[in-house]
mmCIF file of C-alpha atoms and ligand atoms in Angstrom:
data_model
loop_
_atom_site.group_PDB
_atom_site.id
_atom_site.type_symbol
_atom_site.label_atom_id
_atom_site.label_comp_id
_atom_site.label_asym_id
_atom_site.label_seq_id
_atom_site.Cartn_x
_atom_site.Cartn_y
_atom_site.Cartn_z
ATOM 1 C CA MET A 1 18.522 16.169 26.315
ATOM 2 C CA SER A 2 17.898 12.239 26.909
ATOM 3 C CA LEU A 3 15.570 10.339 24.481
ATOM 4 C CA LYS A 4 14.121 7.066 25.423
ATOM 5 C CA LEU A 5 12.108 5.108 22.945
ATOM 6 C CA TYR A 6 10.054 2.348 23.931
ATOM 7 C CA GLY A 7 8.764 -0.402 21.290
ATOM 8 C CA VAL A 8 10.110 -3.487 19.402
ATOM 9 C CA ASN A 9 11.866 -2.661 16.219
ATOM 10 C CA LEU A 10 9.450 -4.804 13.898
ATOM 11 C CA SER A 11 6.633 -2.362 14.698
ATOM 12 C CA PRO A 12 6.099 -0.138 11.668
ATOM 13 C CA TYR A 13 5.572 2.824 14.007
ATOM 14 C CA VAL A 14 8.539 1.944 16.169
ATOM 15 C CA ARG A 15 10.681 1.944 12.732
ATOM 16 C CA LYS A 16 8.963 5.108 11.612
ATOM 17 C CA VAL A 17 10.161 7.192 14.852
ATOM 18 C CA ARG A 18 13.672 5.254 14.442
ATOM 19 C CA VAL A 19 13.999 6.435 10.927
ATOM 20 C CA ILE A 20 13.061 9.940 11.909
ATOM 21 C CA LEU A 21 15.816 9.800 14.542
ATOM 22 C CA ALA A 22 18.516 8.642 11.983
ATOM 23 C CA GLU A 23 17.580 11.079 9.473
ATOM 24 C CA LYS A 24 17.942 13.751 12.069
ATOM 25 C CA GLY A 25 21.287 12.088 13.682
ATOM 26 C CA LEU A 26 19.651 12.302 17.036
ATOM 27 C CA ASP A 27 21.181 9.888 19.833
ATOM 28 C CA TYR A 28 18.610 7.866 21.831
ATOM 29 C CA GLU A 29 18.159 4.896 24.214
ATOM 30 C CA HIS A 30 16.017 1.994 22.728
ATOM 31 C CA GLU A 31 13.772 -0.156 24.922
ATOM 32 C CA PRO A 32 12.415 -2.802 22.675
ATOM 33 C CA LEU A 33 9.252 -3.261 24.542
ATOM 34 C CA MET A 34 6.590 -5.902 23.334
ATOM 35 C CA PRO A 35 2.999 -4.607 22.671
ATOM 36 C CA PHE A 36 1.545 -7.249 25.239
ATOM 37 C CA ALA A 37 0.981 -6.887 29.002
ATOM 38 C CA PHE A 38 1.791 -3.487 29.283
ATOM 39 C CA SER A 39 2.638 -2.409 33.031
ATOM 40 C CA ASP A 40 0.499 0.019 34.964
ATOM 41 C CA GLU A 41 3.360 2.478 34.844
ATOM 42 C CA TYR A 42 3.392 2.393 30.989
ATOM 43 C CA VAL A 43 -0.480 2.634 30.519
ATOM 44 C CA ALA A 44 -0.431 5.641 32.499
ATOM 45 C CA LYS A 45 2.079 7.305 30.107
ATOM 46 C CA HIS A 46 0.152 5.572 26.961
ATOM 47 C CA PRO A 47 -3.351 5.026 27.863
ATOM 48 C CA LEU A 48 -4.159 3.360 24.403
ATOM 49 C CA LYS A 49 -1.580 0.689 25.380
ATOM 50 C CA LYS A 50 0.317 0.978 22.059
ATOM 51 C CA ILE A 51 4.120 1.197 21.130
ATOM 52 C CA PRO A 52 5.767 3.607 20.460
ATOM 53 C CA LEU A 53 6.102 5.993 23.428
ATOM 54 C CA LEU A 54 9.031 8.465 23.423
ATOM 55 C CA GLU A 55 10.482 9.960 26.767
ATOM 56 C CA ALA A 56 11.954 13.233 26.209
ATOM 57 C CA ASP A 57 14.091 14.150 29.568
ATOM 58 C CA GLY A 58 11.590 11.790 31.191
ATOM 59 C CA ARG A 59 8.395 13.450 29.777
ATOM 60 C CA PRO A 60 5.978 10.806 27.883
ATOM 61 C CA ILE A 61 5.249 11.583 24.240
ATOM 62 C CA PRO A 62 2.759 8.735 22.781
ATOM 63 C CA ASP A 63 2.082 7.999 19.365
ATOM 64 C CA SER A 64 4.399 8.168 16.326
ATOM 65 C CA SER A 65 2.596 11.187 14.794
ATOM 66 C CA ALA A 66 3.039 13.073 17.935
ATOM 67 C CA ILE A 67 6.911 11.843 18.407
ATOM 68 C CA ALA A 68 7.272 12.746 14.697
ATOM 69 C CA THR A 69 5.971 16.433 15.603
ATOM 70 C CA TYR A 70 8.036 16.683 18.752
ATOM 71 C CA LEU A 71 11.186 15.429 16.804
ATOM 72 C CA GLU A 72 10.570 17.897 13.890
ATOM 73 C CA GLY A 73 10.655 20.925 16.454
ATOM 74 C CA LEU A 74 13.675 19.374 18.631
ATOM 75 C CA ALA A 75 15.629 19.119 15.396
ATOM 76 C CA PRO A 76 14.082 21.107 12.355
ATOM 77 C CA THR A 77 16.954 20.161 10.148
ATOM 78 C CA PRO A 78 16.672 18.123 8.052
ATOM 79 C CA ALA A 79 13.096 19.037 7.569
ATOM 80 C CA LEU A 80 10.592 16.344 7.448
ATOM 81 C CA TYR A 81 7.506 18.345 7.459
ATOM 82 C CA PRO A 82 7.719 20.860 4.390
ATOM 83 C CA ALA A 83 7.290 24.596 5.187
ATOM 84 C CA ASN A 84 4.657 25.397 2.339
ATOM 85 C CA PRO A 85 1.220 25.016 4.102
ATOM 86 C CA TYR A 86 -0.291 23.010 1.397
ATOM 87 C CA GLU A 87 2.770 20.578 1.293
ATOM 88 C CA ARG A 88 2.790 20.334 4.823
ATOM 89 C CA ALA A 89 -0.876 19.293 4.878
ATOM 90 C CA ARG A 90 -0.081 16.622 2.073
ATOM 91 C CA ALA A 91 2.746 15.475 4.224
ATOM 92 C CA VAL A 92 0.534 14.650 7.247
ATOM 93 C CA TRP A 93 -2.287 13.419 5.031
ATOM 94 C CA LEU A 94 0.165 10.721 3.383
ATOM 95 C CA GLU A 95 1.528 9.988 7.295
ATOM 96 C CA GLU A 96 -2.182 9.261 7.982
ATOM 97 C CA PHE A 97 -2.475 7.364 4.660
ATOM 98 C CA ALA A 98 0.441 5.169 5.668
ATOM 99 C CA ASP A 99 -0.533 4.640 9.515
ATOM 100 C CA ASP A 100 -4.154 3.971 8.877
ATOM 101 C CA GLY A 101 -4.347 2.916 5.292
ATOM 102 C CA VAL A 102 -1.226 0.870 4.172
ATOM 103 C CA ALA A 103 -1.018 -0.634 7.503
ATOM 104 C CA GLY A 104 -4.414 -2.512 7.035
ATOM 105 C CA GLY A 105 -2.590 -4.196 3.997
ATOM 106 C CA ALA A 106 0.962 -4.624 4.815
ATOM 107 C CA GLY A 107 0.000 -5.609 8.623
ATOM 108 C CA PRO A 108 -1.978 -8.769 7.671
ATOM 109 C CA VAL A 109 0.787 -9.862 5.321
ATOM 110 C CA PHE A 110 3.485 -9.301 7.948
ATOM 111 C CA GLN A 111 1.253 -10.985 10.757
ATOM 112 C CA GLU A 112 0.446 -13.999 8.704
ATOM 113 C CA ASN A 113 3.451 -14.743 6.739
ATOM 114 C CA LEU A 114 6.152 -13.944 9.528
ATOM 115 C CA LEU A 115 4.781 -13.368 13.032
ATOM 116 C CA ALA A 116 2.362 -16.259 12.916
ATOM 117 C CA LYS A 117 5.025 -18.822 11.625
ATOM 118 C CA VAL A 118 8.202 -17.437 13.126
ATOM 119 C CA PHE A 119 7.052 -15.937 16.523
ATOM 120 C CA PHE A 120 3.525 -17.293 17.168
ATOM 121 C CA ASN A 121 4.177 -21.023 16.011
ATOM 122 C CA ARG A 122 0.841 -21.170 14.018
ATOM 123 C CA GLU A 123 -0.492 -21.656 10.493
ATOM 124 C CA SER A 124 -0.784 -18.560 8.532
ATOM 125 C CA ASP A 125 -4.189 -17.545 7.299
ATOM 126 C CA ALA A 126 -3.711 -17.566 3.604
ATOM 127 C CA GLU A 127 -7.387 -16.043 2.844
ATOM 128 C CA ARG A 128 -6.155 -12.936 5.163
ATOM 129 C CA VAL A 129 -2.949 -12.771 3.119
ATOM 130 C CA ALA A 130 -4.955 -12.865 -0.181
ATOM 131 C CA LYS A 131 -7.497 -10.504 0.692
ATOM 132 C CA ALA A 132 -4.735 -7.722 1.767
ATOM 133 C CA GLN A 133 -2.759 -8.453 -1.395
ATOM 134 C CA ASN A 134 -5.311 -8.694 -3.713
ATOM 135 C CA GLU A 135 -8.065 -6.392 -2.450
ATOM 136 C CA THR A 136 -6.188 -3.785 0.308
ATOM 137 C CA LEU A 137 -3.326 -2.868 -1.308
ATOM 138 C CA PRO A 138 -3.892 -2.560 -5.088
ATOM 139 C CA PRO A 139 -5.950 0.671 -4.842
ATOM 140 C CA LEU A 140 -3.353 2.138 -2.440
ATOM 141 C CA PHE A 141 -0.475 1.169 -4.668
ATOM 142 C CA ASP A 142 -2.616 2.720 -7.732
ATOM 143 C CA TYR A 143 -2.976 6.028 -5.648
ATOM 144 C CA LEU A 144 0.769 6.295 -4.615
ATOM 145 C CA GLU A 145 1.832 5.533 -8.474
ATOM 146 C CA GLY A 146 -0.254 8.674 -9.345
ATOM 147 C CA GLN A 147 1.306 10.765 -6.474
ATOM 148 C CA LEU A 148 4.900 9.649 -7.693
ATOM 149 C CA GLY A 149 4.459 11.151 -11.165
ATOM 150 C CA ASP A 150 8.075 12.126 -12.128
ATOM 151 C CA GLN A 151 9.011 12.415 -8.621
ATOM 152 C CA ASP A 152 11.875 10.715 -6.578
ATOM 153 C CA TYR A 153 9.634 11.211 -3.446
ATOM 154 C CA LEU A 154 6.151 11.167 -2.449
ATOM 155 C CA LEU A 155 6.111 15.066 -2.402
ATOM 156 C CA PRO A 156 7.605 17.524 -5.084
ATOM 157 C CA SER A 157 9.624 19.061 -2.178
ATOM 158 C CA GLY A 158 11.627 15.869 -1.581
ATOM 159 C CA PHE A 159 12.255 13.359 1.042
ATOM 160 C CA SER A 160 9.585 13.815 3.979
ATOM 161 C CA ILE A 161 7.299 12.246 6.590
ATOM 162 C CA ALA A 162 5.171 10.911 3.724
ATOM 163 C CA ASP A 163 8.161 8.597 2.510
ATOM 164 C CA VAL A 164 9.061 7.682 6.173
ATOM 165 C CA ALA A 165 5.721 6.669 7.179
ATOM 166 C CA VAL A 166 4.679 4.710 3.855
ATOM 167 C CA GLY A 167 8.317 3.350 3.484
ATOM 168 C CA SER A 168 7.959 1.870 7.066
ATOM 169 C CA GLN A 169 4.876 0.057 6.588
ATOM 170 C CA LEU A 170 6.369 -1.469 3.152
ATOM 171 C CA VAL A 171 9.169 -2.824 5.302
ATOM 172 C CA ASN A 172 6.649 -4.972 7.066
ATOM 173 C CA LEU A 173 5.080 -6.242 3.646
ATOM 174 C CA LYS A 174 8.767 -7.073 2.876
ATOM 175 C CA HIS A 175 9.303 -8.933 5.976
ATOM 176 C CA GLY A 176 6.137 -10.942 5.023
ATOM 177 C CA HIS A 177 7.321 -11.819 1.648
ATOM 178 C CA GLY A 178 5.110 -9.337 0.081
ATOM 179 C CA GLU A 179 6.106 -7.519 -2.732
ATOM 180 C CA VAL A 180 4.948 -4.291 -5.049
ATOM 181 C CA ASP A 181 4.633 -5.716 -8.577
ATOM 182 C CA ALA A 182 6.945 -3.607 -10.622
ATOM 183 C CA ALA A 183 5.393 -4.282 -13.713
ATOM 184 C CA ARG A 184 1.892 -3.126 -12.537
ATOM 185 C CA TRP A 185 3.291 -0.208 -10.241
ATOM 186 C CA PRO A 186 6.859 0.450 -11.650
ATOM 187 C CA LYS A 187 7.146 4.023 -9.855
ATOM 188 C CA VAL A 188 6.198 2.758 -6.496
ATOM 189 C CA ALA A 189 8.537 -0.398 -7.025
ATOM 190 C CA ALA A 190 11.492 2.136 -7.790
ATOM 191 C CA TRP A 191 10.417 4.404 -4.979
ATOM 192 C CA VAL A 192 10.226 1.675 -2.447
ATOM 193 C CA GLU A 193 13.913 0.642 -3.410
ATOM 194 C CA ARG A 194 15.026 4.430 -3.234
ATOM 195 C CA VAL A 195 13.654 4.809 0.193
ATOM 196 C CA HIS A 196 14.764 1.554 1.709
ATOM 197 C CA GLY A 197 18.102 1.981 0.341
ATOM 198 C CA ARG A 198 18.636 5.330 2.213
ATOM 199 C CA PRO A 199 21.092 4.668 5.142
ATOM 200 C CA SER A 200 18.106 5.532 7.862
ATOM 201 C CA PHE A 201 16.204 2.766 6.369
ATOM 202 C CA LYS A 202 18.829 0.300 5.327
ATOM 203 C CA GLY A 203 20.591 0.087 8.801
ATOM 204 C CA LEU A 204 17.284 -0.762 10.416
ATOM 205 C CA ILE A 205 16.254 -3.404 7.762
ATOM 206 C CA GLU A 206 19.472 -5.279 8.174
ATOM 207 C CA GLU A 207 19.286 -5.405 11.976
ATOM 208 C CA GLU A 208 15.615 -6.430 11.882
ATOM 209 C CA GLN A 209 16.402 -9.123 9.080
ATOM 210 C CA ALA A 210 19.233 -10.428 11.493
ATOM 211 C CA GLY A 211 16.857 -10.707 14.505
ATOM 212 C CA ILE A 212 14.141 -12.452 12.098
ATOM 213 C CA LYS A 213 16.860 -14.980 11.049
ATOM 214 C CA ALA A 214 17.780 -15.708 14.483
ATOM 215 C CA ALA A 215 14.361 -16.166 15.892
ATOM 216 C CA GLY A 216 13.403 -18.570 12.991
HETATM 217 N N1 GSH B 1 -1.322 5.287 15.851
HETATM 218 C C1 GSH B 1 -0.450 4.655 16.565
HETATM 219 C C2 GSH B 1 -0.484 3.161 16.236
HETATM 220 C C3 GSH B 1 0.673 2.354 17.064
HETATM 221 C C4 GSH B 1 0.227 0.690 16.879
HETATM 222 O O1 GSH B 1 -0.655 0.360 16.253
HETATM 223 N N2 GSH B 1 1.137 -0.114 17.622
HETATM 224 C C5 GSH B 1 0.853 -1.337 17.741
HETATM 225 C C6 GSH B 1 1.882 -2.102 17.294
HETATM 226 S S1 GSH B 1 2.618 -2.260 15.692
HETATM 227 C C7 GSH B 1 0.632 -1.868 19.153
HETATM 228 O O2 GSH B 1 1.166 -1.309 19.902
HETATM 229 N N3 GSH B 1 -0.620 -2.504 19.096
HETATM 230 C C8 GSH B 1 -0.807 -3.075 20.596
HETATM 231 C C9 GSH B 1 -2.433 -3.351 20.615
HETATM 232 O O3 GSH B 1 -2.970 -2.787 19.752
HETATM 233 O O4 GSH B 1 -2.788 -3.979 21.606
HETATM 234 C C10 GSH B 1 1.002 5.298 16.334
HETATM 235 O O5 GSH B 1 1.106 5.607 15.280
HETATM 236 O O6 GSH B 1 1.957 5.179 17.352
#
């Protein structure tokens, strides 16, 4: 089985897939494709013109959630989607909460405080950052604080795709010098440290930080 992943490592969706691959101990080739000016050949495989895309023995799988589903079937242990139907539905919901919700807060902070300055050579839009930090993210952190209760991870069954997906978006917040206020959301702040401290995340974060340092 050959696996080839397309997409640059600072994308939270590419990172989500790389964390899954690391958690499952799967080897893969990585093509750090930038999400601009896609070739016709790429668009034929991913008509939404986004990264990531995985090729499994040359067969294309677009979208991080579709890729996650594939990898779970390919390498069922350690399981990242719980077997219990309700827990599994919660895992899929929290994956969506990350990809469609947390991304809307962490993304602007990352784009304005990191990409604008380091990669695009323009001033950051402070108003956009303030809106993300003060309006978009707080209710999402409130929700996560409630989800965690006394648990180490977002689901009672343990580490899952929910932690991978939300944790991956919050790496971009960190890269953009945003943070989870530990005084206001102590459980979320501790959970972020726990998730980002796992070997699967830690290695990637260090690799990305080295790349950012070299670029800036
Ligand atoms: N739902 C998609 C989202 C992927 C996505 O938005 N990727 C961004 C990079 S972080 C992208 O390729 N953007 C290019 C564009 O929107 O033109 C997934 O989970 O794979």
